[in-house]
Every structure is written in structure tokens, then in C-alpha cells.
CSV table of C-alpha atoms in Angstrom, one decimal:
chain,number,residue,atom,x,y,z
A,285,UNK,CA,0.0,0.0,0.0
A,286,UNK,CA,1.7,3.4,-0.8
A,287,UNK,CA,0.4,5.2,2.2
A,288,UNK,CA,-2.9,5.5,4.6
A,289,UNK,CA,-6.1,4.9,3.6
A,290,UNK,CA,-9.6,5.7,5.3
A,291,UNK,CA,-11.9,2.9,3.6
A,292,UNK,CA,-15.8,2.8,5.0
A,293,UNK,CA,-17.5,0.1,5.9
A,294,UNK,CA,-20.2,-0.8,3.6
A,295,UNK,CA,-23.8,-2.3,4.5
A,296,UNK,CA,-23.2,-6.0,3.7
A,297,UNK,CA,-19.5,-6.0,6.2
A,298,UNK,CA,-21.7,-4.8,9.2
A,299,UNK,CA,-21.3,-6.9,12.0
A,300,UNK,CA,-18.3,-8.4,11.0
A,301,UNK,CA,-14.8,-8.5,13.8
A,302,UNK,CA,-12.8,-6.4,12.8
A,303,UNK,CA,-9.9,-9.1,12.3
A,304,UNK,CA,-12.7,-10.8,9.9
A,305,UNK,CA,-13.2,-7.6,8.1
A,306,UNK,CA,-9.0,-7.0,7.1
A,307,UNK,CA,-8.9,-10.6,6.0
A,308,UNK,CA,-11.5,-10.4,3.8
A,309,UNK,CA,-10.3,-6.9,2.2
A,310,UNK,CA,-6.6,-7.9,2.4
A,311,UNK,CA,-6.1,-11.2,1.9
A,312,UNK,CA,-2.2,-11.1,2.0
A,313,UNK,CA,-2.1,-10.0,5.5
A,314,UNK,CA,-0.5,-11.6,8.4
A,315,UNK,CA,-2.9,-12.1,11.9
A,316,UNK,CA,0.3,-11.2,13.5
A,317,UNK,CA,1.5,-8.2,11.8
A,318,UNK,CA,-2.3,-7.2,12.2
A,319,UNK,CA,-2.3,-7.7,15.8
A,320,UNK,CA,0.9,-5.5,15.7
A,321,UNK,CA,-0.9,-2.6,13.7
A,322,UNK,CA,-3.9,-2.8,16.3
A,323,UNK,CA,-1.6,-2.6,19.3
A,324,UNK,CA,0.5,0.0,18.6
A,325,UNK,CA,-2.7,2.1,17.2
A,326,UNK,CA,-1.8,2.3,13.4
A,327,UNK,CA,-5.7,1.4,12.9
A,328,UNK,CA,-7.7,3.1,14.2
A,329,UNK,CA,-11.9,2.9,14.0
A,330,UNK,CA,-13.5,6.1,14.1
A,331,UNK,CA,-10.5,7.8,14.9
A,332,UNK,CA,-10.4,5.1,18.2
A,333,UNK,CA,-8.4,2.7,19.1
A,334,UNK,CA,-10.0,-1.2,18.4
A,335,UNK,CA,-9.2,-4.6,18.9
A,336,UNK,CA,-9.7,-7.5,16.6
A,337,UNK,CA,-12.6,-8.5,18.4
A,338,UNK,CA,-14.8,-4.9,17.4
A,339,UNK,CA,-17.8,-5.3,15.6
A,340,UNK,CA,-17.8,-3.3,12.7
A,341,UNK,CA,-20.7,-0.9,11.7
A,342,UNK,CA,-22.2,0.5,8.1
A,343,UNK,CA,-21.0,4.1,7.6
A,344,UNK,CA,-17.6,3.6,10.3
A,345,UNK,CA,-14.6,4.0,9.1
A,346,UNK,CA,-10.8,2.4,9.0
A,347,UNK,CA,-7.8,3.8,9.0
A,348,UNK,CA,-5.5,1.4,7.4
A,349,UNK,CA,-1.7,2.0,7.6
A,350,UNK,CA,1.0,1.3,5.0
A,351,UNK,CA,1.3,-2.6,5.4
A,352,UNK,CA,3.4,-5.3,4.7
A,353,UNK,CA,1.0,-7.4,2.9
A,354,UNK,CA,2.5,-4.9,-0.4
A,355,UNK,CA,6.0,-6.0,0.2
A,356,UNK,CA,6.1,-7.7,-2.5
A,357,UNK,CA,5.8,-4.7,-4.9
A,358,UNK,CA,8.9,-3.4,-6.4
A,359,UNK,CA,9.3,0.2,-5.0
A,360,UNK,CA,9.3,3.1,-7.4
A,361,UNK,CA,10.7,6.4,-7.7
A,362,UNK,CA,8.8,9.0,-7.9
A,363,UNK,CA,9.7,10.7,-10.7
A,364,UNK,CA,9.1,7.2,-12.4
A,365,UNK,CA,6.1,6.0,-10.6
A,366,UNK,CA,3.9,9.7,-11.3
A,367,UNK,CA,3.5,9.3,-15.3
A,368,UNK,CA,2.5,5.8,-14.8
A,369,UNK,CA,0.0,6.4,-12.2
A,370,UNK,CA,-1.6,9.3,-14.3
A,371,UNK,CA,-2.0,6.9,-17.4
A,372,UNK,CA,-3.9,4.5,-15.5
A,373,UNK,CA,-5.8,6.9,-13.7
A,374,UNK,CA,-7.0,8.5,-17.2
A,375,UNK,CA,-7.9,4.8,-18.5
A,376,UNK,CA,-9.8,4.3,-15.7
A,377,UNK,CA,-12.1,7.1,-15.7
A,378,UNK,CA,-13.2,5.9,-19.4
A,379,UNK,CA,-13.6,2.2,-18.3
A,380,UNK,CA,-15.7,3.2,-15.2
A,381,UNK,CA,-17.5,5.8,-17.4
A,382,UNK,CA,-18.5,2.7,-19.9
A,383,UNK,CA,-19.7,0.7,-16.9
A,384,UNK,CA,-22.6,4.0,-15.6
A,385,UNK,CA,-26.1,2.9,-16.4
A,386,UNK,CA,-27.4,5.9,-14.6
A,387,UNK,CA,-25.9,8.7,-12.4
A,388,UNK,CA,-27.3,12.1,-11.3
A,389,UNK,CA,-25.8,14.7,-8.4
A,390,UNK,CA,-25.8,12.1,-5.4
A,391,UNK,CA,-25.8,8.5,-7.1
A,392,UNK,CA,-24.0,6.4,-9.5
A,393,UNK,CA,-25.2,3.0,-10.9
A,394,UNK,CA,-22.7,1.1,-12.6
A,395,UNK,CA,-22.9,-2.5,-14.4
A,396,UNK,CA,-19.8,-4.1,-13.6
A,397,UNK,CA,-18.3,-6.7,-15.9
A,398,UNK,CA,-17.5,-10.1,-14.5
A,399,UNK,CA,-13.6,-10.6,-13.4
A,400,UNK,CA,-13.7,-7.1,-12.1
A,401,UNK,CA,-12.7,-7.0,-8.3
A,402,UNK,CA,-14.5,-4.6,-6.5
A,403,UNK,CA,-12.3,-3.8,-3.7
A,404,UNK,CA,-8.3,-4.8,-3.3
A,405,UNK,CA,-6.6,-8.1,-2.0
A,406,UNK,CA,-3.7,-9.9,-2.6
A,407,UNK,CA,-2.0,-9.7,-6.2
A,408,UNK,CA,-4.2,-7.3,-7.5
A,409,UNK,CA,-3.1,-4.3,-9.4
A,410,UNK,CA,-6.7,-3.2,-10.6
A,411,UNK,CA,-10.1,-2.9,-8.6
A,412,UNK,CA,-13.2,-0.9,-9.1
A,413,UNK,CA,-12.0,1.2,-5.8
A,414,UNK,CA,-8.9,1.8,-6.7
A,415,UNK,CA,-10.1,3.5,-10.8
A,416,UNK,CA,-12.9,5.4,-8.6
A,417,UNK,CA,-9.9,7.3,-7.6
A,418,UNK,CA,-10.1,9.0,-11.0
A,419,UNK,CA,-12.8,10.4,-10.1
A,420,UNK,CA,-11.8,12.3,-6.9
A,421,UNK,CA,-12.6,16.0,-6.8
A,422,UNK,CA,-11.2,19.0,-5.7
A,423,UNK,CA,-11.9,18.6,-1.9
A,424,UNK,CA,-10.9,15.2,-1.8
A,425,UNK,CA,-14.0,13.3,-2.1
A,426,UNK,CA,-15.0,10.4,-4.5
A,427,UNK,CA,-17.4,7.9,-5.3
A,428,UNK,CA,-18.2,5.7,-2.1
A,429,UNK,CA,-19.2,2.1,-2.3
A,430,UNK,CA,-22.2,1.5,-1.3
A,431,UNK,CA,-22.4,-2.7,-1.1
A,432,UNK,CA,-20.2,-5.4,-2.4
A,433,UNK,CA,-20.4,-7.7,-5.6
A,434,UNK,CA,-18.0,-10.8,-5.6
A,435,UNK,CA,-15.2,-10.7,-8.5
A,436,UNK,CA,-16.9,-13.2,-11.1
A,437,UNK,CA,-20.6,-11.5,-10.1
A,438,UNK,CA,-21.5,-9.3,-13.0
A,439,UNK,CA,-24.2,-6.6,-12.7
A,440,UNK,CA,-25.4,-3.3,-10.7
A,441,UNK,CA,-23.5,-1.6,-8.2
A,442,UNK,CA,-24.5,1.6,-6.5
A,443,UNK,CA,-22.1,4.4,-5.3
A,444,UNK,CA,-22.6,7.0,-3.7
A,445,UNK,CA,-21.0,10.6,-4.4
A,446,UNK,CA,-21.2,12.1,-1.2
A,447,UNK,CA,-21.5,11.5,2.4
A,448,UNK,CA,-24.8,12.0,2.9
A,449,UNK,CA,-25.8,10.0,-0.3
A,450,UNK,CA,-23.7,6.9,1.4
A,451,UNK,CA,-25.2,7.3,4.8
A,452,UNK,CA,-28.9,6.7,3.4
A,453,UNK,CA,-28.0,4.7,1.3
A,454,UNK,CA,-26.3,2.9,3.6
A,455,UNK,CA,-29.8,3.3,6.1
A,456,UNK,CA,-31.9,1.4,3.6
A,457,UNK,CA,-29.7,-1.5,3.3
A,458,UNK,CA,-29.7,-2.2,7.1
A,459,UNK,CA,-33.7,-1.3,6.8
A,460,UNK,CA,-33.8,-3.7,4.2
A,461,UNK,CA,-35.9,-1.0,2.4
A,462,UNK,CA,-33.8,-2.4,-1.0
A,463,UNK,CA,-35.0,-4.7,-3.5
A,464,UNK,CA,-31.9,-7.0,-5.1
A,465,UNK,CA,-32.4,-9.0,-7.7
A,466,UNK,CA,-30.1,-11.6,-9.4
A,467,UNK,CA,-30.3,-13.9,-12.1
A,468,UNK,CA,-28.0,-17.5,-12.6
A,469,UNK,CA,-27.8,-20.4,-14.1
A,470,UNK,CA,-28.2,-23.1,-11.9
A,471,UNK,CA,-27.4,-27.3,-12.4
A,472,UNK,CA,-30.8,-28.9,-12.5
A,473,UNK,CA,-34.3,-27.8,-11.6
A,474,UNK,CA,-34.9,-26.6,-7.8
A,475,UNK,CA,-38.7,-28.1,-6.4
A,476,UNK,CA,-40.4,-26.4,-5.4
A,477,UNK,CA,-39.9,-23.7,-8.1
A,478,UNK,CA,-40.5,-21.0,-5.9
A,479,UNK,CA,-39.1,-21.0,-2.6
A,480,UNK,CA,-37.6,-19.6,0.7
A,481,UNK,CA,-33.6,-20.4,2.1
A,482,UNK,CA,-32.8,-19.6,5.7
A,483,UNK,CA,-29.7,-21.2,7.0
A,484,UNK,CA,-26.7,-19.6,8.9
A,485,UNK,CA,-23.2,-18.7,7.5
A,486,UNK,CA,-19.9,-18.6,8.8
A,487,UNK,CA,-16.5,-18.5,7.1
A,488,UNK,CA,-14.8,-21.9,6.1
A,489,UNK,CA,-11.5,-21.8,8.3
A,490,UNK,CA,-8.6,-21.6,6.1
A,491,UNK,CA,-10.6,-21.4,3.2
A,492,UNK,CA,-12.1,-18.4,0.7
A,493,UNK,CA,-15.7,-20.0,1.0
A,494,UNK,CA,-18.6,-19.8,3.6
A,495,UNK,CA,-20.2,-23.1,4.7
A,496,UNK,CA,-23.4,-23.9,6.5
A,497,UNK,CA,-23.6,-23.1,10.2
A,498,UNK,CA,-25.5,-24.3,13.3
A,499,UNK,CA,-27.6,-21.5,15.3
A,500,UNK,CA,-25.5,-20.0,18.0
A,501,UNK,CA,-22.1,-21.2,16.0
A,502,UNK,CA,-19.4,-18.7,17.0
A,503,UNK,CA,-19.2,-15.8,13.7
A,504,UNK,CA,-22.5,-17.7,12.5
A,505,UNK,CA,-25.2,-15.0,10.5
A,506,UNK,CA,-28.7,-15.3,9.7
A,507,UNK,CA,-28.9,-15.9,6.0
A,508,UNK,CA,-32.5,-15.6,4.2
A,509,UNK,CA,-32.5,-15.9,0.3
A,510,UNK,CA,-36.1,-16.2,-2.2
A,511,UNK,CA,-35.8,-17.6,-5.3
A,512,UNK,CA,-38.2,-18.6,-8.2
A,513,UNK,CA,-37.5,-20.2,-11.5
A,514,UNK,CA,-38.1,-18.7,-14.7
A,515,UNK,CA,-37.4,-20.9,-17.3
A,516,UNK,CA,-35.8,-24.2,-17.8
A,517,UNK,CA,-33.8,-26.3,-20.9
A,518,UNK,CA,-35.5,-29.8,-19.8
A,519,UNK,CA,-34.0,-31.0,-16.8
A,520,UNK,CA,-30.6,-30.0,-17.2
A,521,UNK,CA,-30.3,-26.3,-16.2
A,522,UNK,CA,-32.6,-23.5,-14.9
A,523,UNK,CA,-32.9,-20.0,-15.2
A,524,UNK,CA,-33.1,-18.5,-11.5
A,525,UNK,CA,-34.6,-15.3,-10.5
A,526,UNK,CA,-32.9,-14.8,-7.0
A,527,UNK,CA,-33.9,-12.1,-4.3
A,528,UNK,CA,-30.9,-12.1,-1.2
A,529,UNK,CA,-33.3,-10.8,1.7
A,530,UNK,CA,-29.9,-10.7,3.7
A,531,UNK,CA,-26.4,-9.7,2.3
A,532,UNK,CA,-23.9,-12.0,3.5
A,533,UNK,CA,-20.8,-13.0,1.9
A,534,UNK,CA,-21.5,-15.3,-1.2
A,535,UNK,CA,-25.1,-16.1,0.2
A,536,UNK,CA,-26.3,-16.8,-2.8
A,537,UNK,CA,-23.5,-18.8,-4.1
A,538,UNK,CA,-23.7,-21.1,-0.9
A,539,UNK,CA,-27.6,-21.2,-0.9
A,540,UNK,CA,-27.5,-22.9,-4.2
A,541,UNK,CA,-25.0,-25.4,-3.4
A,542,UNK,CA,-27.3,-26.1,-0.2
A,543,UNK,CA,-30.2,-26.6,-2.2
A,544,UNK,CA,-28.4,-29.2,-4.6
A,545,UNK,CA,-28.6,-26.6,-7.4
A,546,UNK,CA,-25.6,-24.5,-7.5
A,547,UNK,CA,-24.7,-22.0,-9.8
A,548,UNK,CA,-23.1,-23.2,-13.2
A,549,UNK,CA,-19.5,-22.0,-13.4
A,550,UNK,CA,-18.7,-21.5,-9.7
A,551,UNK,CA,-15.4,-22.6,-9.0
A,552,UNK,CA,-16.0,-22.6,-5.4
A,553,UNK,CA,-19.2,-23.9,-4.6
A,554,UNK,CA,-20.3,-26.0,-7.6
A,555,UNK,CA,-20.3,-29.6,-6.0
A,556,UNK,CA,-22.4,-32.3,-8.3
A,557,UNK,CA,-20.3,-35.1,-9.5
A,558,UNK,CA,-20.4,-36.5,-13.2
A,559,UNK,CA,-22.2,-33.0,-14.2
A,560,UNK,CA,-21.2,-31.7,-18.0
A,561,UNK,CA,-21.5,-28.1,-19.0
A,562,UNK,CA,-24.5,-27.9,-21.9
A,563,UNK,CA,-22.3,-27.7,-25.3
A,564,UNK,CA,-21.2,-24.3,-25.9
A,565,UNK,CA,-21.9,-22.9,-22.2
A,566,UNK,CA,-18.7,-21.3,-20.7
A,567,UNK,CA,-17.3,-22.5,-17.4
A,568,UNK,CA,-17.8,-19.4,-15.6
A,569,UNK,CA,-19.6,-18.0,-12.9
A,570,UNK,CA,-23.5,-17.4,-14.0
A,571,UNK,CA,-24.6,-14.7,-11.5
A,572,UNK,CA,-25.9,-11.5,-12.5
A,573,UNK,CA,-26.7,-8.7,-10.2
A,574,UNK,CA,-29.8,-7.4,-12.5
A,575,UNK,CA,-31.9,-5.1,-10.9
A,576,UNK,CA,-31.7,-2.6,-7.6
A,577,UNK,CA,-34.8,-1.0,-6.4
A,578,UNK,CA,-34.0,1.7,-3.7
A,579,UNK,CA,-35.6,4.6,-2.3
A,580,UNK,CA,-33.5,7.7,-3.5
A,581,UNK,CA,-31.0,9.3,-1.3
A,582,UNK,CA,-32.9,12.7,-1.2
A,583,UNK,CA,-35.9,11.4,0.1
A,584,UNK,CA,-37.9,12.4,-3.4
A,585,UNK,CA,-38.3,9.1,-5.6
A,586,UNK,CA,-36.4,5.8,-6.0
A,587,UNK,CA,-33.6,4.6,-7.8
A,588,UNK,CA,-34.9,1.4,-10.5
A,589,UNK,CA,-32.3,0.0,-12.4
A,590,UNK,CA,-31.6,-2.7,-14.6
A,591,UNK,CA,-28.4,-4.6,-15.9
A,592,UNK,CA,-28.0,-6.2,-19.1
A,593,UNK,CA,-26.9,-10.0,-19.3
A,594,UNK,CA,-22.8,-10.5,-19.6
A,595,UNK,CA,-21.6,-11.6,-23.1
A,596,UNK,CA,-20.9,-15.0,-21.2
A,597,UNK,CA,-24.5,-15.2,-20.3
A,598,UNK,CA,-26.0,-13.7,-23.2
A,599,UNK,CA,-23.9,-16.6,-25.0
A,600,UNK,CA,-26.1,-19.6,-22.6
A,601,UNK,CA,-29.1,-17.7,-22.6
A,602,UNK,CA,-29.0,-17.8,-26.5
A,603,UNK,CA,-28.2,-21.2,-26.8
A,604,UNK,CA,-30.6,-22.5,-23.9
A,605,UNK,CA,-33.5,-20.7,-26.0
A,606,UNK,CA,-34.3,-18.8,-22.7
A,607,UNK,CA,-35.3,-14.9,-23.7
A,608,UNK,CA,-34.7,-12.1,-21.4
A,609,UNK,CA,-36.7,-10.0,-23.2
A,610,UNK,CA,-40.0,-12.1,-21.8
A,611,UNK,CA,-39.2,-11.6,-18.2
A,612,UNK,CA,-41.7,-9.6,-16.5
A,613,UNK,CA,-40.5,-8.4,-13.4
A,614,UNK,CA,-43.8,-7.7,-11.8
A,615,UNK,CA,-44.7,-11.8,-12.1
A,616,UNK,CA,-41.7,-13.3,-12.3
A,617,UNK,CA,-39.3,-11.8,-9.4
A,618,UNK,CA,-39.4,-14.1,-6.1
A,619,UNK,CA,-41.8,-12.2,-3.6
A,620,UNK,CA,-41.4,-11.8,0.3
């Protein structure tokens, strides 16, 4: 990391320890070099001291010292490293530019390709965060993420452009005034084909996944997911509408994989034996954020927004025969 950084918490990390919340945005780091940081007050929460035991809070934020988790990266000069930055930073603007499917004084939506990381970790030189500097005006202030998508999830993400547009924002997640829908591709046909998950979450130790949880297991969340199918190629695959009534860490991914139906492509969580891809269907990830519903950060209105398919998915949906253009979301999205 070149220097300090404040980063927010966003609505889906709420609740998290803070030790939880540095591994899962910094992949590289060491506990014990963490523990150092804490204890000799190099982060800070809220301008406070902390422990790796805080809860973290929407809205709160970090300040995360130069760390040795970048060691790794050859140093620069400067007089080297400033043309270089300002290249990228120019590039960036125009690739987060193509990505805006709607934007007005206090919001941006964006559709974010698939393979895109959202925030840093451990060998990676680009993230959606890290072009949103681009955008960084006069007084200092850029775009602030709002929620999370996983790197192989394609589809909306909502920023905000100032404070007060990220603290509302931020107040109808944990209100759960927000509608979220996805759509995937999932092995086989779930029964029934509308339905309800609740299980509980927790991290797989030592591993990048989340598994299924008791009640009262130590880290364990609450996870509620709808879903409801909308189409289907025989037996084989179905086309998923998805509604995450909680936002915990691949809850959707793991819900599938619960239900015997996960999602086609997932490297992490796809689990049926002797299952072949349809012919022509890419092994990649097929989740889509697709549509956000959320009342508008000025009080007046609501923010509606849809995503269009990946190329990867357009590719299956062509193939499958399925048509996007015959969705109806008033019918066909999974109600509470």
C-alpha cells in the first residue's frame, strides 16, 4: 500500500470482527502483523483505538496503515512512478465511465463486468475502488461504495458521491428497504420452483468459502435468500430469478449449493459429481446482479435500475433458448 487509507465500511461487512473484516479486504495479511498494527494504534476505527474483536458498523470507518501485505511490490521512484500512475488513472475514468447505467448529483449506478474485483486483496493491481480514484474532486472526495459484488458476479453496483448519499443509502440496506435481484444459471431444476432459504453462514476456516452453520455457532449469520424459476432447458439447467433478503458474503453462491442446485460455473461452490456443462456454455460464474430497487438518497423518488446480461451469459441464454426480453418483473421476481 503506498500510504494511509480511510476505507468505510459498507452495508453487507456490518457486524463483522474487525480481524474478519481486514482478511477479507486484504487477503495477504498476516494475523500477527495485524495484531501489531492494532496494538500500537496504526488502525484506528472512528478515529479510536479497536481490537480484533470490534464489531464493525455501516458508515464507520478504517484507518489502514502502509502494510506489509505490499511488500512484494517493487518500489518506485517517484519521478518514475507519477506518469504511470496518471496513465492509469485517465484509463480508468473511461472504463468506469462505460460501466454507468445511470448517475445524477448524489448517485452512481454502474454494471460491472465479470472478473472485475471490487475492492483490493492480494495480487491485484486493478479494482473498481482503486479506478474510482479517477474520479476524486477538488476537496478530496470520490465515489463511495455502497455494497459489495464478488469478482466473477457481474451486474449493478450503486455508489454514492457524497456523504450523505452513502449514509442513506447505507440506512436502507440495514432497513432492508432495497429490492436486489439476481439472475444465474443453476445445475438442474430446484422443487419447489418458488421458494424460501434460511440457513446460517460462517467463514470456512482456512478457506475463501462460507459453509453452513449451526444457530448460536461462534461468527454464524442469519442468512434468508427467495428464489423462483423462470425458465428451464429440460431437466438439465434452470434460469433463477434470485432475491438475497440478507447480504452475507456469497449467500447466494452457498444457498445454491445447499439446495443441490448451484450455480453453473462456480469454481467454489459448484459440487455435483459427473455434471457436463451444456455444449457451448462457458465455465464461468452465471450470476448476474440485475436489478436494484431503492428509495432515493434525497428522500424524493427511487432509484430502478436494470443490468444487461454479460456476453458470457447472453452466450447460454441464446443457446438454452431462454429470452430475457420475456421476463416480466412484476410476475416473475421471487416475492417476500
Amino acid at each position: 500500500m503506498a500510504g494511509i487509507e480511510h476505507v468505510t465500511v459498507t452495508a453487507d461487512e456490518a457486524g463483522m470482527r474487525l480481524d474478519r473484516w481486514f482478511k477479507s479486504r486484504y487477503p495477504g495479511l498476516g494475523f500477527g502483523h495485524l495484531q501489531k498494527l492494532l496494538r500500537t494504534g496504526q488502525v484506528r476505527l472512528d478515529g479510536k483505538r479497536a481490537d480484533t474483536a470490534t464489531r464493525v458498523a455501516t458508515g464507520q470507518v478504517v484507518r489502514v496503515p502502509p502494510m506489509q501485505v505490499d511488500a512484494k511490490v517493487p518500489a518506485k521512484d517517484a519521478a518514475n512512478a507519477k506518469p504511470k500512475s496518471r496513465k492509469l488513472v485517465d484509463g480508468d475514468r473511461e472504463a468506469v465511465e462505460a460501466m454507468v447505467l445511470y448517475e445524477d448529483r448524489e448517485v452512481m449506478v454502474l454494471n460491472k463486468p465479470a472478473g472485475l474485483a471490487v475492492q483490493g486483496g492480494s495480487g491485484l493491481t486493478r479494482h473498481l475502488d482503486g479506478m474510482l480514484e479517477a474520479f476524486r474532486d477538488a476537496k478530496g472526495n470520490k465515489p463511495r461504495l455502497v455494497h459489495r459484488l464478488d469478482r466473477e458476479t457481474s451486474g449493478i453496483l450503486l455508489l454514492a458521491k457524497t456523504r450523505k448519499a452513502a449514509q442513506e443509502m447505507s440506512k436502507s440496506f440495514r432497513a432492508r428497504q432495497t429490492r436486489k435481484i439476481y439472475w444465474a444459471l443453476l445445475a438442474g431444476v430446484p422443487k419447489p420452483r418458488q421458494g424460501r432459504i434460511s440457513t446460517y453462514l460462517v467463514r470456512d476456516e482456512g478457506q475463501e468459502r462460507m459453509r453452513i452453520a449451526r444457530h448460536g455457532e461462534d461468527e454464524a449469520q442469519h442468512s434468508v435468500s427467495l428464489y423462483s424459476v423462470v425458465d428451464t432447458a429440460a431437466t438439465k439447467v434452470s434460469w433463477v430469478s434470485l432475491r438475497p433478503i440478507t447480504g452475507r458474503t456469497h449467500q447466494l453462491r452457498a444457498h445454491g449449493a445447499h439446495i443441490g442446485h448451484p450455480i453453473v460455473g462456480d469454481p467454489k461452490y459448484f459440487n455435483v459429481e459427473n455434471w457436463e456443462l451444456p455444449g457451448g456454455v462457458q465455465n464461468k460464474l452465471h450470476l448476474h446482479a440485475r436489478r436494484i430497487v431503492i428509495p432515493h438518497p434525497s428522500g424524493k423518488g427511487r432509484i430502478d435500475v436494470s443490468a444487461p446480461l454479460p456476453p458470457h451469459m447472453q452466450q447460454s441464454w441464446n443457446l438454452l433458448g431462454f429470452d430475457a426480453a420475456q421476463y416480466d418483473p412484476e410476475t416473475d421476481e421471487p416475492e417476500d
